[in-house]
Tab-separated table of C-alpha atoms and ligand atoms in Angstrom:
chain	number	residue	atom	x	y	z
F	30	UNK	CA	-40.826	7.529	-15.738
F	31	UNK	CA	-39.912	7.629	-11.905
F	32	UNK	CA	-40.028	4.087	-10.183
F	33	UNK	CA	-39.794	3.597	-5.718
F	34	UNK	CA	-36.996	1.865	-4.518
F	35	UNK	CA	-39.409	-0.204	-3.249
F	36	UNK	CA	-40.586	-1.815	-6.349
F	37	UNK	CA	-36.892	-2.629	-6.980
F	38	UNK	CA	-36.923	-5.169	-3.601
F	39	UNK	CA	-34.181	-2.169	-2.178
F	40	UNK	CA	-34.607	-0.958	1.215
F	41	UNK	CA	-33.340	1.932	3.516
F	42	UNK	CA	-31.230	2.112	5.703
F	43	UNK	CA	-33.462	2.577	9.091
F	44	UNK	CA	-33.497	-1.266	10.186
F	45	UNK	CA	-30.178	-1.812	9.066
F	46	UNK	CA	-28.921	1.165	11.121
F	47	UNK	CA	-30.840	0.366	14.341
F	48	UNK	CA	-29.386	-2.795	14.192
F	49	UNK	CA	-26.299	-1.821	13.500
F	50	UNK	CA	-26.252	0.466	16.728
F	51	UNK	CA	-27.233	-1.814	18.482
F	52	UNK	CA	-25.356	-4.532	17.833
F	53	UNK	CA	-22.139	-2.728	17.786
F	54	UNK	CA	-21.337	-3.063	14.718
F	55	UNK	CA	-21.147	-0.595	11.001
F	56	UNK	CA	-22.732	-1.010	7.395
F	57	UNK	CA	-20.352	-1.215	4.612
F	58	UNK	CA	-20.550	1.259	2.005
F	59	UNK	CA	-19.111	0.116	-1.041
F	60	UNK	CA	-18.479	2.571	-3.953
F	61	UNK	CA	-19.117	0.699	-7.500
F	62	UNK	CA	-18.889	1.473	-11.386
F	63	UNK	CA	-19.251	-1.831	-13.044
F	64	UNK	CA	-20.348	-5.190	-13.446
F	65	UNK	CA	-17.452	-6.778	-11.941
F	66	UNK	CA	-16.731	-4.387	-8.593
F	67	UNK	CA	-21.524	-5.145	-8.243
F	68	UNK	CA	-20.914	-8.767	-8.607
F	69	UNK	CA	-17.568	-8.787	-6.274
F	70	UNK	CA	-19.421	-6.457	-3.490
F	71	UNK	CA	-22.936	-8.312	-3.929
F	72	UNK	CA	-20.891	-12.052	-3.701
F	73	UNK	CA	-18.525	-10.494	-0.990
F	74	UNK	CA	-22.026	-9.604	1.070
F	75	UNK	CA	-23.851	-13.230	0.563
F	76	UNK	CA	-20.381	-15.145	1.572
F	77	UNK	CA	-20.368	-13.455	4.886
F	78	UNK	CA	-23.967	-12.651	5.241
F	79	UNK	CA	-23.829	-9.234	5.714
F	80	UNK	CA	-26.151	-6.068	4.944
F	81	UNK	CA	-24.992	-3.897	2.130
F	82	UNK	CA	-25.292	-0.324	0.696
F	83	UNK	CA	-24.213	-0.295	-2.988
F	84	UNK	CA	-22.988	3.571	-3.128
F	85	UNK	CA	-22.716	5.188	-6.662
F	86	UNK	CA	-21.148	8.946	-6.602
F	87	UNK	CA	-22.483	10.999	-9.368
F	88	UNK	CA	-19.263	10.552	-11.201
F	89	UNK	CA	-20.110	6.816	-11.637
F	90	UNK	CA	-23.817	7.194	-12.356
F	91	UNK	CA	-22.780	9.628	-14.966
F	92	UNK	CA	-19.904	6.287	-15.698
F	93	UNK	CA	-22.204	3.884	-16.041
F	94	UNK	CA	-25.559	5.718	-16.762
F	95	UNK	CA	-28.225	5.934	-14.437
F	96	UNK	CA	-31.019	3.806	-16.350
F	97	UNK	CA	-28.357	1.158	-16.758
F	98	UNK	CA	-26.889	1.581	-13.182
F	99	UNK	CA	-31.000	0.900	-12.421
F	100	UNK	CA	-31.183	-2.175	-13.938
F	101	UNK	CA	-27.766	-3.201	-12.505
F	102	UNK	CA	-28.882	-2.916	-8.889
F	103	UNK	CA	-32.074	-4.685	-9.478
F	104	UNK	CA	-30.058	-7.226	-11.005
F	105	UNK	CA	-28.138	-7.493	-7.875
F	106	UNK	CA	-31.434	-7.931	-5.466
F	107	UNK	CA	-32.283	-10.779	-8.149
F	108	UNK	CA	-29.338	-12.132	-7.990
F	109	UNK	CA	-29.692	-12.755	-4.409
F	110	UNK	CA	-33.045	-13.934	-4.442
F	111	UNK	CA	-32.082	-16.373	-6.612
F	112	UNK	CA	-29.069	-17.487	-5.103
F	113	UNK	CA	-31.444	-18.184	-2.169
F	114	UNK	CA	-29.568	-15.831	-0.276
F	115	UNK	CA	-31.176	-12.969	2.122
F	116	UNK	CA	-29.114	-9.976	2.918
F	117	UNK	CA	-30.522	-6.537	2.566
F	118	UNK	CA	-29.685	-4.400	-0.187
F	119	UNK	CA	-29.500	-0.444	0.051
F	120	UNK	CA	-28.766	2.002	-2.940
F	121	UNK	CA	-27.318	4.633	-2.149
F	122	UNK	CA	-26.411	8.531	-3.765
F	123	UNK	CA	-22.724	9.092	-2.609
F	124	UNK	CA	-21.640	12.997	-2.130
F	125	UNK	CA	-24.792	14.202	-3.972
F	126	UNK	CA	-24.421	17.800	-4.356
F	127	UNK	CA	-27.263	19.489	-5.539
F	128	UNK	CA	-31.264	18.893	-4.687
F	129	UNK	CA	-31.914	18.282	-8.863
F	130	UNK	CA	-29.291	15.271	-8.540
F	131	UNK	CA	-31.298	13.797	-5.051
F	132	UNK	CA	-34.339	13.973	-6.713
F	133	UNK	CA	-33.214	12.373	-9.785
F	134	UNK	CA	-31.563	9.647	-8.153
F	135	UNK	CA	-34.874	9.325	-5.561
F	136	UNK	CA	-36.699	9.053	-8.953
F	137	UNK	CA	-35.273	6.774	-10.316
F	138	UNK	CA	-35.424	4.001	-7.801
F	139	UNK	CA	-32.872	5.153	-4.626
F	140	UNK	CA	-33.413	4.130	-1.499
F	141	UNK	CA	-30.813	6.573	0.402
F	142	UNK	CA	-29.319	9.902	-0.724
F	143	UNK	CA	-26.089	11.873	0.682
F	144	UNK	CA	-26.275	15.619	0.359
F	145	UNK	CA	-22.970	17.198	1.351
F	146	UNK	CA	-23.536	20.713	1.464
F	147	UNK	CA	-20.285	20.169	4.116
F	148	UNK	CA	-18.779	23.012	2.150
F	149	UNK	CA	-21.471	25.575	2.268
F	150	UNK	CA	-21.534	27.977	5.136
F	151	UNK	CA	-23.560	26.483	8.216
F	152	UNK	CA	-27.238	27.787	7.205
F	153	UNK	CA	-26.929	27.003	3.380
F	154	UNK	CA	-26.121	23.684	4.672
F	155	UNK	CA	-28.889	23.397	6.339
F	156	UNK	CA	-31.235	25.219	4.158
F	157	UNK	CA	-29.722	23.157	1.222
F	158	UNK	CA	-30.038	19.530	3.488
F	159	UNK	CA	-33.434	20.445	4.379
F	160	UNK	CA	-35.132	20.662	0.980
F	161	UNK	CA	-33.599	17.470	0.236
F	162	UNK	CA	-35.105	15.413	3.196
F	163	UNK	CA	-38.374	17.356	2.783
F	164	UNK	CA	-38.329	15.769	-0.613
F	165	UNK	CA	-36.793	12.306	-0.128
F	166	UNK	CA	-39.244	11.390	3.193
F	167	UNK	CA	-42.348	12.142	1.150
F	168	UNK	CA	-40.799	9.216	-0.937
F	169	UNK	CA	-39.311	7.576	2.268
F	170	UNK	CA	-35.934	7.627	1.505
F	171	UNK	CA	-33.555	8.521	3.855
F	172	UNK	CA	-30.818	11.235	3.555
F	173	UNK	CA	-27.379	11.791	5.117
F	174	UNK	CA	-26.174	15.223	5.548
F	175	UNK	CA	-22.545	16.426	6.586
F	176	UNK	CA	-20.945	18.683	8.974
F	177	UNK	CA	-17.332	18.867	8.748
F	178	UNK	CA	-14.876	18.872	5.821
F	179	UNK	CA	-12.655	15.824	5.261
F	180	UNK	CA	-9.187	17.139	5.113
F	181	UNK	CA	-7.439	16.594	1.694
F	182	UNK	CA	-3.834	15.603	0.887
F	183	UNK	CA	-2.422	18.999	1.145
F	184	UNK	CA	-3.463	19.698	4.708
F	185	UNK	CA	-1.902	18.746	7.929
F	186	UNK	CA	-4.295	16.861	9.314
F	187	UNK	CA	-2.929	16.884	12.541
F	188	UNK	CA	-2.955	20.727	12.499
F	189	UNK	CA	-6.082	21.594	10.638
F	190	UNK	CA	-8.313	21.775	13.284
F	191	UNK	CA	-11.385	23.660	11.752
F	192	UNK	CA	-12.149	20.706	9.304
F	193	UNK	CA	-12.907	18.644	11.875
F	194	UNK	CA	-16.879	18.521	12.531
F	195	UNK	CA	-17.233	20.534	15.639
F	196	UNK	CA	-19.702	18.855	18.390
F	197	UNK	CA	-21.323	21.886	19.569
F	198	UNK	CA	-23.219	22.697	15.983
F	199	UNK	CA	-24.738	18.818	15.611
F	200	UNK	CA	-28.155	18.939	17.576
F	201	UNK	CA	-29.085	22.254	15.571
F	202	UNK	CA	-27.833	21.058	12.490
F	203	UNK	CA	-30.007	17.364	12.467
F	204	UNK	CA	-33.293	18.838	14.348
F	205	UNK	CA	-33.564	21.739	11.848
F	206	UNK	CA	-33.343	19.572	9.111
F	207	UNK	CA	-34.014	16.233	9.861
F	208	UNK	CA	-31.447	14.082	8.323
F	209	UNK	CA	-31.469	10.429	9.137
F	210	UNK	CA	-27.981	10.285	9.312
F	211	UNK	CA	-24.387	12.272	9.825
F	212	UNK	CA	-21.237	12.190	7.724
F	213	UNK	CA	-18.468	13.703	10.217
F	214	UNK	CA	-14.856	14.792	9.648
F	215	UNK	CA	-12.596	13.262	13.016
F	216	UNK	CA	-9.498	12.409	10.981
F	217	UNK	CA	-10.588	10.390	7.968
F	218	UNK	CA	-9.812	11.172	4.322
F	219	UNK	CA	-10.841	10.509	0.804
F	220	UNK	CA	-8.055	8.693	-1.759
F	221	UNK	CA	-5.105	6.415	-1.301
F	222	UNK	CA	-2.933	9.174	0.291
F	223	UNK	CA	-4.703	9.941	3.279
F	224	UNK	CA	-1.707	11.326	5.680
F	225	UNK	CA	1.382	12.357	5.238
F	226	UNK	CA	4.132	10.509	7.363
F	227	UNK	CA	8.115	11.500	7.549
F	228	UNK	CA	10.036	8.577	8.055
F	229	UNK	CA	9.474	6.790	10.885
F	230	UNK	CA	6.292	8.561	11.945
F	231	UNK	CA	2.799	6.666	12.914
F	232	UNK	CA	-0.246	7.378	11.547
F	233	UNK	CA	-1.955	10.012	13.842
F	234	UNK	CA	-5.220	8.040	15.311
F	235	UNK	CA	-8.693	9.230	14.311
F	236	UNK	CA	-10.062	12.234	16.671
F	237	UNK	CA	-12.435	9.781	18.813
F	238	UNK	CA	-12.742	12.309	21.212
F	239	UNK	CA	-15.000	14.449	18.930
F	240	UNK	CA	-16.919	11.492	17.963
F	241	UNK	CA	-17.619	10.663	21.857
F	242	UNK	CA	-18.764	14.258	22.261
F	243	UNK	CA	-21.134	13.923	19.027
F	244	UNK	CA	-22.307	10.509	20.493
F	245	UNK	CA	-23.266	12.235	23.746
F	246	UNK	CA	-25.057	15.064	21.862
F	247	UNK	CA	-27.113	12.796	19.706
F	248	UNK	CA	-28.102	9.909	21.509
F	249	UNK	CA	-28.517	7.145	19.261
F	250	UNK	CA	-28.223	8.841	16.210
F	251	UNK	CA	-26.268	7.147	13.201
F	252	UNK	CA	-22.950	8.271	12.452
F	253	UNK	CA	-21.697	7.961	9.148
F	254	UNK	CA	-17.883	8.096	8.710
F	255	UNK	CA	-16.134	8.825	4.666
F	256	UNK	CA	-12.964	8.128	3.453
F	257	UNK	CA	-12.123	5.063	5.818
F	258	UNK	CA	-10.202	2.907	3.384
F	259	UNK	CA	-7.382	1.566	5.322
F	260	UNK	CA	-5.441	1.045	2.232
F	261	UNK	CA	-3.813	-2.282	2.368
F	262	UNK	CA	-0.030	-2.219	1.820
F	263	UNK	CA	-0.220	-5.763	-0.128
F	264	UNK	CA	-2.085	-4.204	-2.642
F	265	UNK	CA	0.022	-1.055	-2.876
F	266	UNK	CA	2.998	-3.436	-3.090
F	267	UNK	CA	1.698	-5.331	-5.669
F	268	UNK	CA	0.802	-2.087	-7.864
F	269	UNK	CA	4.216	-0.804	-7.336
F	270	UNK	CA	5.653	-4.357	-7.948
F	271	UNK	CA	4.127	-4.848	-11.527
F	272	UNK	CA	5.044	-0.733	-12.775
F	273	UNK	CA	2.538	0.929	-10.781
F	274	UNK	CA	4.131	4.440	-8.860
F	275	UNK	CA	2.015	4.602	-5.574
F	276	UNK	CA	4.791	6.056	-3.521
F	277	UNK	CA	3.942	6.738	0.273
F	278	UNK	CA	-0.212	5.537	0.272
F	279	UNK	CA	-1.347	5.432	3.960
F	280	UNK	CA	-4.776	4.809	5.057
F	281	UNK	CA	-7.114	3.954	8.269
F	282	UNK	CA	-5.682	1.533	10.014
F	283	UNK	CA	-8.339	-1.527	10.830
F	284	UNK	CA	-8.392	-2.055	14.091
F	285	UNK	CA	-9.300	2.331	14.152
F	286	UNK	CA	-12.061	1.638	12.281
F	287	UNK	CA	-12.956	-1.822	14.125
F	288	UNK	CA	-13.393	0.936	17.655
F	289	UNK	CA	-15.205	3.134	15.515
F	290	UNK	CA	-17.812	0.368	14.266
F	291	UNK	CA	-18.422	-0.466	17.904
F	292	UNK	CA	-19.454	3.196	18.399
F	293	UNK	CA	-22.455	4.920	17.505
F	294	UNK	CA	-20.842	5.120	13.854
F	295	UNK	CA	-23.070	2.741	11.650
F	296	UNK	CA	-22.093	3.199	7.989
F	297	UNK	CA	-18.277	3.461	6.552
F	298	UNK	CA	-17.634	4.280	3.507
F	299	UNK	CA	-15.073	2.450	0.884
F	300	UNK	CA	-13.697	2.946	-2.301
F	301	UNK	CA	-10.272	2.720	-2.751
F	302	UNK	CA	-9.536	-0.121	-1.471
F	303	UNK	CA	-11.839	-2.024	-4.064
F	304	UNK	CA	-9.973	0.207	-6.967
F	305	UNK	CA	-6.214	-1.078	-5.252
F	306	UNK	CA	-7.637	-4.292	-5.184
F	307	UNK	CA	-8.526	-4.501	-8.938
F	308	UNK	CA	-5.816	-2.631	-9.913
F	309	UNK	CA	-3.332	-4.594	-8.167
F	310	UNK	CA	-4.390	-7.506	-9.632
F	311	UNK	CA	-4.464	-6.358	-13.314
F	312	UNK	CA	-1.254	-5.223	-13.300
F	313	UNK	CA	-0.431	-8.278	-11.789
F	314	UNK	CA	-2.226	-10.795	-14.352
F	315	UNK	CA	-0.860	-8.544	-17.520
F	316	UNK	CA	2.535	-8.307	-16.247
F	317	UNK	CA	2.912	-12.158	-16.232
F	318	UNK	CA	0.433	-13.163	-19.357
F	319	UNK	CA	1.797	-9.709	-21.924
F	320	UNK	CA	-0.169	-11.874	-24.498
F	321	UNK	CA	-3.196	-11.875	-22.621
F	322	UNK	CA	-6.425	-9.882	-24.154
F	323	UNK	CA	-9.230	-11.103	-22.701
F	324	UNK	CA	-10.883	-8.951	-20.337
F	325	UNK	CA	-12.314	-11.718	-18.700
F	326	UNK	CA	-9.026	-13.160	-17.820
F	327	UNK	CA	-7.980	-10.246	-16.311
F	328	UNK	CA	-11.165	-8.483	-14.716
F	329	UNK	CA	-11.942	-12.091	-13.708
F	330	UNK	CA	-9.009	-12.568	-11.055
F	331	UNK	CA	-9.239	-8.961	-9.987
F	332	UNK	CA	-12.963	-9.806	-8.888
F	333	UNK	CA	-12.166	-12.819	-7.390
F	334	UNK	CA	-9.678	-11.080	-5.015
F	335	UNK	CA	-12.245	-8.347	-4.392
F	336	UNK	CA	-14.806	-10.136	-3.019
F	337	UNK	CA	-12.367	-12.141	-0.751
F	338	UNK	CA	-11.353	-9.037	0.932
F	339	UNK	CA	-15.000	-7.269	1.593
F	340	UNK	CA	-16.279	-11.147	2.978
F	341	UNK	CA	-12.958	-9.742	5.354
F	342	UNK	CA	-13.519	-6.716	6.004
F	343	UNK	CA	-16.963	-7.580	6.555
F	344	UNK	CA	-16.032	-9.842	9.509
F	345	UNK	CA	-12.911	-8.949	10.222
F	346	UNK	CA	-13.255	-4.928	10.185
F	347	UNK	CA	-16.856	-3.539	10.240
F	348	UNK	CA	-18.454	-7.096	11.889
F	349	UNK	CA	-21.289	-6.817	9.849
F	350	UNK	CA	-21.127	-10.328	8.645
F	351	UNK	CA	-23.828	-12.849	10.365
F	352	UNK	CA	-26.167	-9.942	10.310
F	353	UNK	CA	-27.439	-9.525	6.607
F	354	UNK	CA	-30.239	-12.495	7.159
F	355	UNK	CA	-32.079	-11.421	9.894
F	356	UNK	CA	-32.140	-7.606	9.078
F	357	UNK	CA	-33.793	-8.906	5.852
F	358	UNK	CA	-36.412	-10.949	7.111
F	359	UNK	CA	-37.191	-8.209	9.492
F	360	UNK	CA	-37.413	-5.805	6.629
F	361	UNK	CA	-39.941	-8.782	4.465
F	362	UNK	CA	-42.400	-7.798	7.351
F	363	UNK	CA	-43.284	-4.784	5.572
F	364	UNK	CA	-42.208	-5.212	2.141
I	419	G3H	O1	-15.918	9.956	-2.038
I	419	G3H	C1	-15.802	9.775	-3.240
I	419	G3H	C2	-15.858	8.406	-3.787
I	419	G3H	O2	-14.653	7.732	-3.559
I	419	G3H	C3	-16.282	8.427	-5.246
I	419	G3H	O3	-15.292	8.905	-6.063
I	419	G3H	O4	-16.320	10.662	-7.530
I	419	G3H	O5	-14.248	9.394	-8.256
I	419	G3H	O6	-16.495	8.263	-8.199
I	419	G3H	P1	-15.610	9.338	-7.612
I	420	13P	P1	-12.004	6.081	0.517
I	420	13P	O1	-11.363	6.935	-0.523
I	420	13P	O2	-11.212	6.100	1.784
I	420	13P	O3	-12.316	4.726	0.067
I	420	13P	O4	-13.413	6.784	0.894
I	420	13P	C1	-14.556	6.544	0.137
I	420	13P	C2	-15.690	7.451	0.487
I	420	13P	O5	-15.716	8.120	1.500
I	420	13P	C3	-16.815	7.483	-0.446
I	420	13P	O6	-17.755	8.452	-0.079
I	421	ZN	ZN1	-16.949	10.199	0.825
């Protein structure tokens, strides 16, 4: 049985993006599999009043299991409501890959769907992004597509020029298929190892001159940048510290994702960050307590510490906190 995002209390990501541009500030995108990363992102959100989209890659729907996952976010808008709270809530298909997988996650109660055909040749991108928004708008969801290819840990980033999204094919690419939004590649990364630096050597800033030439191309359009987890070295420490082996880890560095926020980019995405976070502090709490076997004693700290850093990153980073309260009541007009 399909249900609308709607009937969940969800919403898109229109308003929140508008506002966002305007404002000069991004949406977080926070990747989650479980209870305890919902409830850390969802508490993270209220305590700095900020707008949120909860981002599940098929991986994690497949994790978690999409009726469940479901129920899970409307838990989350409940929660909220009955915290007395107001911040608006977006759900969100993360690297969807094939139209069957949009639809079923449209069907079942999304409010916004990725399809990265960023792989595919130019037209099959488009071809392939286009029957997904024809689909999703007749539901009114909104869909990002993706031009570029994030590089991966065995490139030179520096060097690998064609993976970065290249300005001149953007107009075609959103008028012919009418994406809402655009994932593009200007340096970012996916994964915990996101350059790699000899001794010495500073991480090579994101490519903002592609992004300024996008920005001039498409007026006003959302920009959507991936892999912008900057990271943190205390967490990466604190892995290592308690038998973990995450040699050389590099990421973003916040205040290059701070200018990029300000720009016409409106939604970053982040994932490993939350997963350092947690797994930082499991290690940590096991390592000290070996007789310890309650999850709860365990998952409990590590949740603690995740929502303290997204209520920062909110403010500190993306400076979407203040903003989650009036985006909602502007989207309870129509709701
Ligand atoms: O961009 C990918 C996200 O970090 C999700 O990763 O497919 O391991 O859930 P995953
Ligand atoms: P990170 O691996 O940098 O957190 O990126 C996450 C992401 O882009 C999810 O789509
Ligand atoms: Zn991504």
């Amino acid at each position: 049985m399909s249900v609308s995002y709607k009937e969940l209390g969800l919403v898109t990501t229109r308003v929140m993006f508008q506002k966002a541009m305007d404002g000069g500030f991004a949406i977080p995108a926070y990747n989650f599999n479980n209870m305890e990363q919902l409830q850390s992102i969802i508490r993270g959100c209220m305590e700095s009043d900020s707008p949120v989209i909860l981002q599940v890659s098929s991986g994690a729907r497949k994790y978690a299991d999409p009726t469940l996952l479901r129920y899970m976010a409307l838990g989350a808008v409940e929660m909220v409501k009955a915290s007395g709270a107001k911040i608006p809530i977006t759900l969100h298909l993360d690297h969807g890959d094939t139209f069957e997988l949009c639809k079923s996650c449209i069907d079942s109660g999304f409010s916004s769907v990725m399809i990265d055909g960023s792989h595919l040749s130019f037209e099959e991108n488009i071809q392939l992004t286009s029957k997904v928004v024809e689909y999703a708008h007749k539901c009114d969801v909104v869909v990002e597509g993706e031009l570029g290819v994030l590089a991966g840990i065995e490139d030179n980033v520096a060097a690998e020029k064609s993976h970065y999204t290249q300005p001149e094919e953007v107009e075609e690419f959103v008028t012919q298929t009418g994406v809402d939004s655009l994932a593009i590649s200007i340096g970012t990364s996916h994964g915990a190892y996101k350059f790699k630096l000899k001794e010495g050597e500073q991480v090579p800033p994101l490519r903002f001159d592609i992004l300024e030439e996008i920005e001039r191309r498409l007026p006003g359009f959302p920009i959507v940048l991936h892999g912008s987890s900057s990271v943190l070295p205390v967490y990466v420490d604190m892995i290592n510290q308690y038998g973990g082996r995450l040699e050389g880890a590099v990421g973003i560095p916040e205040d290059q994702l701070r200018k990029a926020a300000k720009s016409a980019v409106c939604k970053i995405n982040i994932d490993s960050d939350g997963r350092l976070v947690v797994t930082a502090v499991v290690r940590k709490v096991l390592a000290e307590n070996p007789k310890e076997f309650d999850p709860r004693k365990y998952l409990g700290p590590a949740r603690e510490e995740l929502q303290e850093m997204i209520a920062r990153k909110n403010k500190d980073v993306l400076g979407s906190a203040g903003h989650g309260r009036e985006i909602m009541e502007e989207e309870e007009i129509v709701l």
